[in-house]
């Protein structure tokens, strides 16, 4: 009687190789996640600047706040928080003050609100 199958040693070798591959790839993927979120926030900032320029071209004057962009449908309403800021996926805050768009590190209060 000859049964064909994997031996225990062969299974351990295969599992060791799979574990090693996971050990190598998981930290690499996690480190790229923060880069992706940072790039997403910078892309959101550029999109916001483009929408502000489009608003100014269409209306003849710059928008006083981000809420004006939402009201005139240049931005979806779910982008802008109640305090007039935009929260990025990496929890940084995009603000629009005196015609300038900037990305700031979050305050403790806004980071806690986003995490809830």
mmCIF file of C-alpha atoms in Angstrom:
data_model
loop_
_atom_site.group_PDB
_atom_site.id
_atom_site.type_symbol
_atom_site.label_atom_id
_atom_site.label_comp_id
_atom_site.label_asym_id
_atom_site.label_seq_id
_atom_site.Cartn_x
_atom_site.Cartn_y
_atom_site.Cartn_z
ATOM 1 C CA UNK A 1 0.000 0.000 0.000
ATOM 2 C CA UNK A 2 1.545 3.197 -1.154
ATOM 3 C CA UNK A 3 -0.238 6.339 -0.031
ATOM 4 C CA UNK A 4 0.753 9.518 -1.742
ATOM 5 C CA UNK A 5 0.734 12.808 0.094
ATOM 6 C CA UNK A 6 2.860 15.384 1.812
ATOM 7 C CA UNK A 7 5.081 14.447 4.706
ATOM 8 C CA UNK A 8 5.182 16.508 7.855
ATOM 9 C CA UNK A 9 8.618 17.857 6.922
ATOM 10 C CA UNK A 10 7.379 19.013 3.499
ATOM 11 C CA UNK A 11 4.415 20.782 5.097
ATOM 12 C CA UNK A 12 6.678 22.513 7.628
ATOM 13 C CA UNK A 13 8.987 23.711 4.857
ATOM 14 C CA UNK A 14 6.068 25.128 2.851
ATOM 15 C CA UNK A 15 4.597 26.847 5.919
ATOM 16 C CA UNK A 16 8.019 28.274 6.793
ATOM 17 C CA UNK A 17 8.398 29.738 3.312
ATOM 18 C CA UNK A 18 4.904 31.261 3.419
ATOM 19 C CA UNK A 19 5.593 32.716 6.877
ATOM 20 C CA UNK A 20 8.860 34.214 5.679
ATOM 21 C CA UNK A 21 7.144 35.841 2.693
ATOM 22 C CA UNK A 22 4.449 37.306 4.946
ATOM 23 C CA UNK A 23 7.092 38.531 7.380
ATOM 24 C CA UNK A 24 8.788 40.406 4.529
ATOM 25 C CA UNK A 25 5.706 41.853 2.785
ATOM 26 C CA UNK A 26 3.408 42.954 5.632
ATOM 27 C CA UNK A 27 5.695 45.702 7.052
ATOM 28 C CA UNK A 28 6.400 46.910 3.525
ATOM 29 C CA UNK A 29 2.685 47.285 2.768
ATOM 30 C CA UNK A 30 2.091 49.077 6.078
ATOM 31 C CA UNK A 31 4.832 51.613 5.372
ATOM 32 C CA UNK A 32 3.389 52.354 1.932
ATOM 33 C CA UNK A 33 -0.043 53.028 3.448
ATOM 34 C CA UNK A 34 1.159 56.213 5.164
ATOM 35 C CA UNK A 35 2.786 57.410 1.930
ATOM 36 C CA UNK A 36 -0.448 56.759 0.033
ATOM 37 C CA UNK A 37 -2.485 58.729 2.574
ATOM 38 C CA UNK A 38 -0.001 61.623 2.473
ATOM 39 C CA UNK A 39 -0.142 61.742 -1.337
ATOM 40 C CA UNK A 40 -3.944 61.597 -1.168
ATOM 41 C CA UNK A 41 -4.009 64.627 1.104
ATOM 42 C CA UNK A 42 -1.687 66.552 -1.210
ATOM 43 C CA UNK A 43 -3.896 65.596 -4.168
ATOM 44 C CA UNK A 44 -6.945 66.833 -2.278
ATOM 45 C CA UNK A 45 -5.149 70.122 -1.645
ATOM 46 C CA UNK A 46 -4.379 70.543 -5.367
ATOM 47 C CA UNK A 47 -7.977 69.719 -6.286
ATOM 48 C CA UNK A 48 -9.203 72.301 -3.784
ATOM 49 C CA UNK A 49 -6.864 74.940 -5.237
ATOM 50 C CA UNK A 50 -8.183 74.165 -8.737
ATOM 51 C CA UNK A 51 -11.789 74.486 -7.560
ATOM 52 C CA UNK A 52 -10.980 77.805 -5.880
ATOM 53 C CA UNK A 53 -9.498 79.074 -9.153
ATOM 54 C CA UNK A 54 -12.551 77.869 -11.091
ATOM 55 C CA UNK A 55 -14.818 79.645 -8.593
ATOM 56 C CA UNK A 56 -12.849 82.877 -8.958
ATOM 57 C CA UNK A 57 -12.960 82.682 -12.768
ATOM 58 C CA UNK A 58 -16.711 81.989 -12.791
ATOM 59 C CA UNK A 59 -17.744 84.471 -10.096
ATOM 60 C CA UNK A 60 -15.150 87.207 -10.638
ATOM 61 C CA UNK A 61 -14.006 87.214 -7.011
ATOM 62 C CA UNK A 62 -12.322 84.691 -4.723
ATOM 63 C CA UNK A 63 -14.382 82.534 -2.388
ATOM 64 C CA UNK A 64 -14.461 83.832 1.164
ATOM 65 C CA UNK A 65 -14.702 80.330 2.632
ATOM 66 C CA UNK A 66 -14.895 76.680 1.674
ATOM 67 C CA UNK A 67 -18.610 76.773 2.474
ATOM 68 C CA UNK A 68 -19.122 78.999 -0.568
ATOM 69 C CA UNK A 69 -17.615 76.265 -2.750
ATOM 70 C CA UNK A 70 -20.089 73.776 -1.300
ATOM 71 C CA UNK A 71 -23.052 76.135 -1.700
ATOM 72 C CA UNK A 72 -22.245 76.758 -5.369
ATOM 73 C CA UNK A 73 -21.515 73.040 -5.934
ATOM 74 C CA UNK A 74 -17.791 73.306 -6.587
ATOM 75 C CA UNK A 75 -17.196 70.821 -3.747
ATOM 76 C CA UNK A 76 -19.354 68.022 -2.334
ATOM 77 C CA UNK A 77 -20.694 68.926 1.093
ATOM 78 C CA UNK A 78 -19.206 65.891 2.792
ATOM 79 C CA UNK A 79 -15.659 67.201 2.213
ATOM 80 C CA UNK A 80 -15.993 70.250 4.467
ATOM 81 C CA UNK A 81 -16.282 69.950 8.251
ATOM 82 C CA UNK A 82 -18.527 72.222 10.315
ATOM 83 C CA UNK A 83 -15.537 74.404 11.262
ATOM 84 C CA UNK A 84 -14.734 75.078 7.587
ATOM 85 C CA UNK A 85 -11.777 72.696 7.323
ATOM 86 C CA UNK A 86 -11.182 69.483 5.395
ATOM 87 C CA UNK A 87 -9.816 66.411 7.183
ATOM 88 C CA UNK A 88 -7.468 64.234 5.128
ATOM 89 C CA UNK A 89 -7.302 60.430 5.430
ATOM 90 C CA UNK A 90 -3.995 60.817 7.308
ATOM 91 C CA UNK A 91 -5.770 63.130 9.815
ATOM 92 C CA UNK A 92 -4.022 66.287 8.677
ATOM 93 C CA UNK A 93 -6.222 69.342 8.253
ATOM 94 C CA UNK A 94 -6.597 71.416 5.086
ATOM 95 C CA UNK A 95 -7.522 75.029 5.786
ATOM 96 C CA UNK A 96 -8.364 77.977 3.560
ATOM 97 C CA UNK A 97 -7.420 81.317 5.097
ATOM 98 C CA UNK A 98 -6.893 84.642 3.304
ATOM 99 C CA UNK A 99 -6.853 83.011 -0.123
ATOM 100 C CA UNK A 100 -4.248 80.382 0.783
ATOM 101 C CA UNK A 101 -4.778 76.636 1.070
ATOM 102 C CA UNK A 102 -2.525 74.909 3.590
ATOM 103 C CA UNK A 103 -2.126 71.486 5.171
ATOM 104 C CA UNK A 104 -1.621 71.559 8.930
ATOM 105 C CA UNK A 105 -0.991 68.879 11.509
ATOM 106 C CA UNK A 106 -4.209 68.055 13.378
ATOM 107 C CA UNK A 107 -4.948 69.406 16.798
ATOM 108 C CA UNK A 108 -5.640 66.837 19.505
ATOM 109 C CA UNK A 109 -9.342 67.698 19.422
ATOM 110 C CA UNK A 110 -9.759 67.199 15.664
ATOM 111 C CA UNK A 111 -7.739 63.963 15.715
ATOM 112 C CA UNK A 112 -10.004 62.586 18.444
ATOM 113 C CA UNK A 113 -13.126 63.595 16.513
ATOM 114 C CA UNK A 114 -11.892 61.835 13.375
ATOM 115 C CA UNK A 115 -10.948 58.670 15.268
ATOM 116 C CA UNK A 116 -14.415 58.261 16.793
#
